[in-house]
PDB file of C-alpha atoms and ligand atoms in Angstrom:
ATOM      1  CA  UNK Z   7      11.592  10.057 -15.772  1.00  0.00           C
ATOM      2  CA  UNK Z   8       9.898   8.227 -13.295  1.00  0.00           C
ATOM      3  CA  UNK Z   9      10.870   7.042 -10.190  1.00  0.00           C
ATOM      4  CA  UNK Z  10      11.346   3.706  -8.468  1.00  0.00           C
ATOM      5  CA  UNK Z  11       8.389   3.417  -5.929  1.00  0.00           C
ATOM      6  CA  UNK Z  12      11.307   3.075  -3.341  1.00  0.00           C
ATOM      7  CA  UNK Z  13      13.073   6.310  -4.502  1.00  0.00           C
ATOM      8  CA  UNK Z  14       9.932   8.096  -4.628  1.00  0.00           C
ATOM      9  CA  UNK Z  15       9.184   7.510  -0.692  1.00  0.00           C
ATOM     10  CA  UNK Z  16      12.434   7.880   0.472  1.00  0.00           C
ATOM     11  CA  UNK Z  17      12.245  11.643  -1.421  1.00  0.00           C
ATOM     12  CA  UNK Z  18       8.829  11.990  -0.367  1.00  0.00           C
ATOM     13  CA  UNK Z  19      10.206  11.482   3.339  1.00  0.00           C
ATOM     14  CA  UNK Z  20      13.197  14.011   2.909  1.00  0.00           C
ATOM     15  CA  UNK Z  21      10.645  16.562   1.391  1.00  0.00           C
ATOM     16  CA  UNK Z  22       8.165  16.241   4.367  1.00  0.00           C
ATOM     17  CA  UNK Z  23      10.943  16.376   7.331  1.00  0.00           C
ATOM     18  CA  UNK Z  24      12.556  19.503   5.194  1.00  0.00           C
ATOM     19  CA  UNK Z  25       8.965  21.351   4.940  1.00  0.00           C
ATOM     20  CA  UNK Z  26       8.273  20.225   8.921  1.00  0.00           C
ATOM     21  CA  UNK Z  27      11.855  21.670   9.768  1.00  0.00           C
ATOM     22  CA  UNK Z  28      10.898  24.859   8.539  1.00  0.00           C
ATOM     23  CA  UNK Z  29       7.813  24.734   9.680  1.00  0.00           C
ATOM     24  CA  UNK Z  30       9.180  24.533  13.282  1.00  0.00           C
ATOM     25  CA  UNK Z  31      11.732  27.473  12.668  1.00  0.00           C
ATOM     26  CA  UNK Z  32       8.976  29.356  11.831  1.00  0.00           C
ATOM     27  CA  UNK Z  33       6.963  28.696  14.930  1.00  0.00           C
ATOM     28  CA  UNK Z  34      10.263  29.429  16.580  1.00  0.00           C
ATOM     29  CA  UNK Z  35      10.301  33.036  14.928  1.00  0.00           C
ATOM     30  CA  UNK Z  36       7.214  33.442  16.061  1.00  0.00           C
ATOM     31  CA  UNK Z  37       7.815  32.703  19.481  1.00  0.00           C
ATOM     32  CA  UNK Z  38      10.693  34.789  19.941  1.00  0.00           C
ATOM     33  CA  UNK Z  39       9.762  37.535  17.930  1.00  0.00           C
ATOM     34  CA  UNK Z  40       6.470  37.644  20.258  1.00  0.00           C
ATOM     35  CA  UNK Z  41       8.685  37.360  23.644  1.00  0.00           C
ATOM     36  CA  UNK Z  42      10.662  40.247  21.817  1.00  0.00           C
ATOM     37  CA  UNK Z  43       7.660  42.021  21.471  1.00  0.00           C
ATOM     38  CA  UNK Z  44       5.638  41.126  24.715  1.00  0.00           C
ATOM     39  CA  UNK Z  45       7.843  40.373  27.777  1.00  0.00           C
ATOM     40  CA  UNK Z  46       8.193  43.231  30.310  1.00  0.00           C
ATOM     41  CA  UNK Z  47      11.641  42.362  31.463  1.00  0.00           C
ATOM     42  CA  UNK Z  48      14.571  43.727  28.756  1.00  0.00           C
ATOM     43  CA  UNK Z  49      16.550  41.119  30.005  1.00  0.00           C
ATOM     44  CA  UNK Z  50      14.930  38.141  28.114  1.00  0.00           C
ATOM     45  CA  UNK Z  51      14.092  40.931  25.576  1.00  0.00           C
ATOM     46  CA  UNK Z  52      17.184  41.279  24.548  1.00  0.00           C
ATOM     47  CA  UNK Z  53      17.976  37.475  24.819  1.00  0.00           C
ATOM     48  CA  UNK Z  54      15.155  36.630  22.234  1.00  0.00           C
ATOM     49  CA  UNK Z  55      16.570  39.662  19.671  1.00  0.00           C
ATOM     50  CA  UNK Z  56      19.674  37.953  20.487  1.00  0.00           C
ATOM     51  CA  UNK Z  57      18.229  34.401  19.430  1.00  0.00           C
ATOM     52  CA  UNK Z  58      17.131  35.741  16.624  1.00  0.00           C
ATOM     53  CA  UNK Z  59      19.502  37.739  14.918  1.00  0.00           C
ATOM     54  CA  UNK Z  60      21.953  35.384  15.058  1.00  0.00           C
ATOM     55  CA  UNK Z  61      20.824  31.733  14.335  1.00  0.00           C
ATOM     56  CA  UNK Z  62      17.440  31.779  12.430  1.00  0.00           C
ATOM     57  CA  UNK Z  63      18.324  33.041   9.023  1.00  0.00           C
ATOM     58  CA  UNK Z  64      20.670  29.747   8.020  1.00  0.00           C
ATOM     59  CA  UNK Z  65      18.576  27.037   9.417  1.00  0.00           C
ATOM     60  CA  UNK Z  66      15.377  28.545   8.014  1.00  0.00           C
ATOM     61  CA  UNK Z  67      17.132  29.138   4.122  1.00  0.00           C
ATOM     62  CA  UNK Z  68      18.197  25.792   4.622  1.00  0.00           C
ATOM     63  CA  UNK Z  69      15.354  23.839   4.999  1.00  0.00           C
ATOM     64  CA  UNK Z  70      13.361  25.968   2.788  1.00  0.00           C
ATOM     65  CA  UNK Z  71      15.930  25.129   0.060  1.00  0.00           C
ATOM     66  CA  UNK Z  72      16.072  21.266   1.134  1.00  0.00           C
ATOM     67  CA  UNK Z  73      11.950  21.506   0.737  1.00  0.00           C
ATOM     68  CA  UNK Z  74      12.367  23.112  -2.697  1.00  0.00           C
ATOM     69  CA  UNK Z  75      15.362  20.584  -3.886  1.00  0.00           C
ATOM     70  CA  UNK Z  76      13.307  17.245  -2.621  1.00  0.00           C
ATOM     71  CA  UNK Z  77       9.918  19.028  -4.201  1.00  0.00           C
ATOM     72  CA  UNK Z  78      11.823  19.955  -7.624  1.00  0.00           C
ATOM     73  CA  UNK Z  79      13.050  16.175  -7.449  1.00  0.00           C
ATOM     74  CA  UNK Z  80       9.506  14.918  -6.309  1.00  0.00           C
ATOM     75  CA  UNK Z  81       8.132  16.862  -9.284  1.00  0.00           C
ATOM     76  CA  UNK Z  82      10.005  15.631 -11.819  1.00  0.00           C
ATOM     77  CA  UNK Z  83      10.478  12.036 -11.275  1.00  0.00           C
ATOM     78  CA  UNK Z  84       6.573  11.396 -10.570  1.00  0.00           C
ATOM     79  CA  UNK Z  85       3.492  11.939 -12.652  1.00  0.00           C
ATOM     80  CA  UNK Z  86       2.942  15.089 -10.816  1.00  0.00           C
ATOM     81  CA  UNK Z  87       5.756  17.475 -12.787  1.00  0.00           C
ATOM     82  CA  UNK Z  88       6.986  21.232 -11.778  1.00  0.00           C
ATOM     83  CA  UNK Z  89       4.015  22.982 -13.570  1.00  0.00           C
ATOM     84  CA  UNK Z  90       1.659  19.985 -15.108  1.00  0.00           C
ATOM     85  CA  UNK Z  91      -0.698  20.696 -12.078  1.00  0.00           C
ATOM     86  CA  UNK Z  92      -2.026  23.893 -10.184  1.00  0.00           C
ATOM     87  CA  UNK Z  93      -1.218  22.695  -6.781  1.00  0.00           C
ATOM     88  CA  UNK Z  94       2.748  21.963  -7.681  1.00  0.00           C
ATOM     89  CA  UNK Z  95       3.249  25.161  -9.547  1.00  0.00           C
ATOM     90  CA  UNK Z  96       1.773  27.092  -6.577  1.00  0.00           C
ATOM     91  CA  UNK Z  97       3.746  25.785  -3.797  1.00  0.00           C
ATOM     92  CA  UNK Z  98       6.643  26.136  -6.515  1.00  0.00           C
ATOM     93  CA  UNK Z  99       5.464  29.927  -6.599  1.00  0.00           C
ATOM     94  CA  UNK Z 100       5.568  29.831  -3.055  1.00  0.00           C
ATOM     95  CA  UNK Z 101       8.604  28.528  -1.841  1.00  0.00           C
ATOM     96  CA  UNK Z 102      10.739  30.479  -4.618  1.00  0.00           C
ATOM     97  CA  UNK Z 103       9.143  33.263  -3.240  1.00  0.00           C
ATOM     98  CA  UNK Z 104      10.011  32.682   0.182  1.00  0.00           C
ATOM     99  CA  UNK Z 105      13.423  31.918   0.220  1.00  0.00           C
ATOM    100  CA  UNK Z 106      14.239  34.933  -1.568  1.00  0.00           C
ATOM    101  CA  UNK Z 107      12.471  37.001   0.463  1.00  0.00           C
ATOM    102  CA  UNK Z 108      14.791  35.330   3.304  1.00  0.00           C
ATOM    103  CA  UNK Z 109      17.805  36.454   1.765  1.00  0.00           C
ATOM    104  CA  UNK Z 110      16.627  39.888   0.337  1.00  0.00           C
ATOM    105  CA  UNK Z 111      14.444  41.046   3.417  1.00  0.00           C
ATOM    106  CA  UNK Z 112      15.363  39.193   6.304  1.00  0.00           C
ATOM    107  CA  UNK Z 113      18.824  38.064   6.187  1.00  0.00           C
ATOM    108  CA  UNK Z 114      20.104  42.233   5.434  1.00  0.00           C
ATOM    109  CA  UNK Z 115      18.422  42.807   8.913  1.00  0.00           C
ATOM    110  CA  UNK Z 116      19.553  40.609  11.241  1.00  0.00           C
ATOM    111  CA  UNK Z 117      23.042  41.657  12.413  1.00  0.00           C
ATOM    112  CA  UNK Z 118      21.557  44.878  13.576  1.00  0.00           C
ATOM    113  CA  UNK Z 119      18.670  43.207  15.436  1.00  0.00           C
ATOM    114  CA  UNK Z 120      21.809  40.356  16.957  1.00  0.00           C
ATOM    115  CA  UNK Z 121      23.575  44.020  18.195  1.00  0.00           C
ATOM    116  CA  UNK Z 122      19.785  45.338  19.222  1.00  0.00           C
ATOM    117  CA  UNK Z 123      19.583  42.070  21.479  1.00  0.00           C
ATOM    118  CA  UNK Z 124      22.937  42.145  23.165  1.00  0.00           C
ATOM    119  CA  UNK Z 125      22.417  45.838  24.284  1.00  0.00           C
ATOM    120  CA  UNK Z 126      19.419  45.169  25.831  1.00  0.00           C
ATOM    121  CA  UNK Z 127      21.046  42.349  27.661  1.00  0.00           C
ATOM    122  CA  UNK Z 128      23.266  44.309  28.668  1.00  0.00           C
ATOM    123  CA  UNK Z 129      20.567  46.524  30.560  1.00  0.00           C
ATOM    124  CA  UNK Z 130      22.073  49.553  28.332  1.00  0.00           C
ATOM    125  CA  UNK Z 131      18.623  51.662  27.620  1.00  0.00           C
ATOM    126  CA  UNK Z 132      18.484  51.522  23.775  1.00  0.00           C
ATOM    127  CA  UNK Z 133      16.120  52.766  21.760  1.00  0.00           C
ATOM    128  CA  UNK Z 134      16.010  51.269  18.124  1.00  0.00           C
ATOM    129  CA  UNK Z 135      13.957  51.217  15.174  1.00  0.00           C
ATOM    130  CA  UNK Z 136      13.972  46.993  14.259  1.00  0.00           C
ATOM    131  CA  UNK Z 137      12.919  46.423  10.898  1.00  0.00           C
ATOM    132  CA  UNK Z 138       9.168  44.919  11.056  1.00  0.00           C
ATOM    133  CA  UNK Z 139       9.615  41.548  12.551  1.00  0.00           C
ATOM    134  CA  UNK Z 140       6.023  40.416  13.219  1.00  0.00           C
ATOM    135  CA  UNK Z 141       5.603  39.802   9.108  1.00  0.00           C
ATOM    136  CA  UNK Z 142       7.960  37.386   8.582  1.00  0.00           C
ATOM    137  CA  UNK Z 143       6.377  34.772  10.567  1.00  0.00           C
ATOM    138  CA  UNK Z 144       2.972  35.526   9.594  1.00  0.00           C
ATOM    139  CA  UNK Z 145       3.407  35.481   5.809  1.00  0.00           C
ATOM    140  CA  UNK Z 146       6.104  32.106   6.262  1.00  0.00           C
ATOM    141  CA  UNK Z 147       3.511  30.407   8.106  1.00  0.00           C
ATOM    142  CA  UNK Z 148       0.235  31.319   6.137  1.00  0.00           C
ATOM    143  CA  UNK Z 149       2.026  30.173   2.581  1.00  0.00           C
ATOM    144  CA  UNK Z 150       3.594  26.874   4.370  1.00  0.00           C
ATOM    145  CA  UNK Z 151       0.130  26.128   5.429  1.00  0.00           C
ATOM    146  CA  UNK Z 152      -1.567  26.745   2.407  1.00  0.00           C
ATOM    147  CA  UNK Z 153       1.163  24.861   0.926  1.00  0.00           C
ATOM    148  CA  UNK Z 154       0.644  21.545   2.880  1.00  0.00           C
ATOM    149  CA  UNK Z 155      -3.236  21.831   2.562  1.00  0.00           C
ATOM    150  CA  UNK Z 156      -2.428  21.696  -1.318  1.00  0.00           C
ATOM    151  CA  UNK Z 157       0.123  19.088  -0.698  1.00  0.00           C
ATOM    152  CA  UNK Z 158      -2.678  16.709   0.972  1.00  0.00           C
ATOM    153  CA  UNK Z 159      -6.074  17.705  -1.023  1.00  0.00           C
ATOM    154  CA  UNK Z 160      -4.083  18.377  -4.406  1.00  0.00           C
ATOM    155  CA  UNK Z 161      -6.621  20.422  -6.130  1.00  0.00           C
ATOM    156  CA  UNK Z 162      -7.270  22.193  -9.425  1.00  0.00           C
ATOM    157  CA  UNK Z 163      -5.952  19.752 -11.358  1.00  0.00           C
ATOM    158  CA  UNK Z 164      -3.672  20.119 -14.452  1.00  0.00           C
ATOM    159  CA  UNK Z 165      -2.712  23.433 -15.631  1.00  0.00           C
ATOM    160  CA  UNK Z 166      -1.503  22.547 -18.938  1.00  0.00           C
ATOM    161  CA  UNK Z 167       0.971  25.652 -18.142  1.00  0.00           C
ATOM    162  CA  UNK Z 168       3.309  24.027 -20.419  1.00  0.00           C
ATOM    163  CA  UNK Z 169       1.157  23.823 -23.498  1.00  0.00           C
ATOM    164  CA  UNK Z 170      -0.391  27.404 -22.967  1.00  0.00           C
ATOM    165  CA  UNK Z 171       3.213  28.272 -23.404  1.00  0.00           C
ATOM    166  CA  UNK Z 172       4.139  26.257 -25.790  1.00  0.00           C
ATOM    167  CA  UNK Z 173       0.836  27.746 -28.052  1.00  0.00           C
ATOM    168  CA  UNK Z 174       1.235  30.967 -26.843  1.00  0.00           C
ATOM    169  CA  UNK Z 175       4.587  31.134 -28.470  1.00  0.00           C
ATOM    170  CA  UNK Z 176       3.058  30.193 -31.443  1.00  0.00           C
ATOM    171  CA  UNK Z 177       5.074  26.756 -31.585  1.00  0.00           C
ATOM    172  CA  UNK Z 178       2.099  23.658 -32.314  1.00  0.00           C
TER     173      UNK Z 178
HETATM  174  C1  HEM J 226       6.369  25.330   0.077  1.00  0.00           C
HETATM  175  C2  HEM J 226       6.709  24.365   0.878  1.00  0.00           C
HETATM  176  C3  HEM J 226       6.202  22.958   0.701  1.00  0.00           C
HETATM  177  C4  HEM J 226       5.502  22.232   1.614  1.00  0.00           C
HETATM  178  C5  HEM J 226       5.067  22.687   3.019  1.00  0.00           C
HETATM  179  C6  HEM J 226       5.241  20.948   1.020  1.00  0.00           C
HETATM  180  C7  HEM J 226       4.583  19.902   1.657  1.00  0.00           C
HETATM  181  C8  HEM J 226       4.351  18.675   1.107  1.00  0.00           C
HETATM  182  C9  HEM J 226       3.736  17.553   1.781  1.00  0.00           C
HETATM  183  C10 HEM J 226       3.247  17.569   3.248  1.00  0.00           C
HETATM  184  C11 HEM J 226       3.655  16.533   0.904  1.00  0.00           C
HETATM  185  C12 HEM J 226       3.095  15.126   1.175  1.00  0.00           C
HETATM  186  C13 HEM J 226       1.683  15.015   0.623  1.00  0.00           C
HETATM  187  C14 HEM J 226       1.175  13.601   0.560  1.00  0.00           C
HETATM  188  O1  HEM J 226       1.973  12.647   0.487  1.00  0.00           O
HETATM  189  O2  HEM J 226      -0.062  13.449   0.578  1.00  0.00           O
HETATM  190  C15 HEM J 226       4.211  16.995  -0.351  1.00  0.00           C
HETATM  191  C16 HEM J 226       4.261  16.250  -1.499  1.00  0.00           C
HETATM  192  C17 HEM J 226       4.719  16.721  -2.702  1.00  0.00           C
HETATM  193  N1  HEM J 226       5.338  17.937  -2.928  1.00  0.00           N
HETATM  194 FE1  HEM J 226       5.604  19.410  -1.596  1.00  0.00          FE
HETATM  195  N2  HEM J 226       5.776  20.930  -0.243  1.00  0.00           N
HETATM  196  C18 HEM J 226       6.384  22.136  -0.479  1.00  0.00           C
HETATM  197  C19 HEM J 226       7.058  22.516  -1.618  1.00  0.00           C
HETATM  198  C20 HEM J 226       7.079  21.788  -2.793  1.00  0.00           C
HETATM  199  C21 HEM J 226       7.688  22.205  -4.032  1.00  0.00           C
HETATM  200  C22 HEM J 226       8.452  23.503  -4.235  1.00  0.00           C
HETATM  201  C23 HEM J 226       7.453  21.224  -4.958  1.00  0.00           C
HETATM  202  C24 HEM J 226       7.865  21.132  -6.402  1.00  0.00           C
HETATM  203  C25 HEM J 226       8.051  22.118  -7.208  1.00  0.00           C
HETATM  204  C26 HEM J 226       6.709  20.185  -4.299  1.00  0.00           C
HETATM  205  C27 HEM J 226       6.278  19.037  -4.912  1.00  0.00           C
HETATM  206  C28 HEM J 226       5.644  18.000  -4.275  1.00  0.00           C
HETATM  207  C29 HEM J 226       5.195  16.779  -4.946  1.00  0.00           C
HETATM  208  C30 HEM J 226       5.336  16.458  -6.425  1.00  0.00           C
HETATM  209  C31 HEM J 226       4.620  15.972  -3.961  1.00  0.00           C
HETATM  210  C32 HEM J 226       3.940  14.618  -4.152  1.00  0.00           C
HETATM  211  C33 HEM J 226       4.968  13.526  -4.124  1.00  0.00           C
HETATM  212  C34 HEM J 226       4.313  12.183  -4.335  1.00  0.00           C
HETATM  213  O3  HEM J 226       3.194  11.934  -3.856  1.00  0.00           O
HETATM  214  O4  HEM J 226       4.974  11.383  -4.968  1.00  0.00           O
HETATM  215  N3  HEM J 226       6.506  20.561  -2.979  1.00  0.00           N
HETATM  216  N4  HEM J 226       4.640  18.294  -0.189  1.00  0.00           N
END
């Protein structure tokens, strides 16, 4: 199946403001995890544990899901398929990977680091072990940048995963 040219852009438009999106949530992580992290005053500690235990995870599964729908549909209604070339079936790889480390690793933690946030704001003096926080962002970002630089050089070129399977199975 290929697409109409007119179908193709208006996918390839959905798939770039989904990847931007949570692109931008991720910078927003970042931000508060490092105000978490850095400010001196528990006050807007607490506020940025707040911030993020309680709206981050949905928005950021979201558009990671949105990015892997409109890439699945990219895939397979252009020349470009799911796992005909290297640089689709990495970023494939990639964003698989990510949103279920959202909802295995990250999502789990986040009502205790909401509860973290409002005690701090609350000026009570808490002392609490917060799952790791700064890795998140880090990995998000490095594989959603390493995605989009494949996205714009497409390198490699074809895998011929397919076939390799196909033979490997012993099927000609
Ligand atoms: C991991 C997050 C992802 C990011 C940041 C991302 C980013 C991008 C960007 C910026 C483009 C536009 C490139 C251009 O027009 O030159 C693009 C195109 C594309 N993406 Fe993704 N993408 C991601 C995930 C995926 C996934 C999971 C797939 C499919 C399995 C996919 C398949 C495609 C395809 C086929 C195109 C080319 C569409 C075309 O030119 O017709 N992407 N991606």
């Amino acid at each position: 199946m290929v697409f109409r040219r007119r179908y193709r852009k208006l996918w390839l438009i959905l798939h770039i403001l989904s990847a931007s999106a949570w692109i931008g949530i991720d910078v927003i992580v970042a931000v508060l995890v490092g105000v978490g992290f850095l400010s001196d005053d528990p006050g807007r500690r607490g506020l940025a544990y707040e911030a993020l235990g309680t709206f981050i995870v949905w928005p950021m599964l979201v558009s990671g899901l949105l990015s892997l729908i409109t890439g699945v549909v990219l895939g397979l209604g252009t020349k470009w398929g799911l796992i005909r070339y290297w640089w689709v079936a990495v970023k494939l790889v990639a964003n698989v990977l990510l949103c279920t480390l959202i909802l295995v690793l990250l999502r789990p933690g986040m009502p205790a680091v909401q509860a973290y946030g409002v005690r701090l704001s609350a000026g009570e003096d808490v002392s609490f072990d917060i799952p790791s926080l700064i890795m998140p962002p880090i990995v998000s970002l490095s594989l959603l940048t390493v995605a989009t630089v494949l996205s714009v050089y497409k390198p490699w070129g074809r895998s011929d995963l397919l076939q390799r399977l196909v033979r490997g199975r012993g099927v000609s």
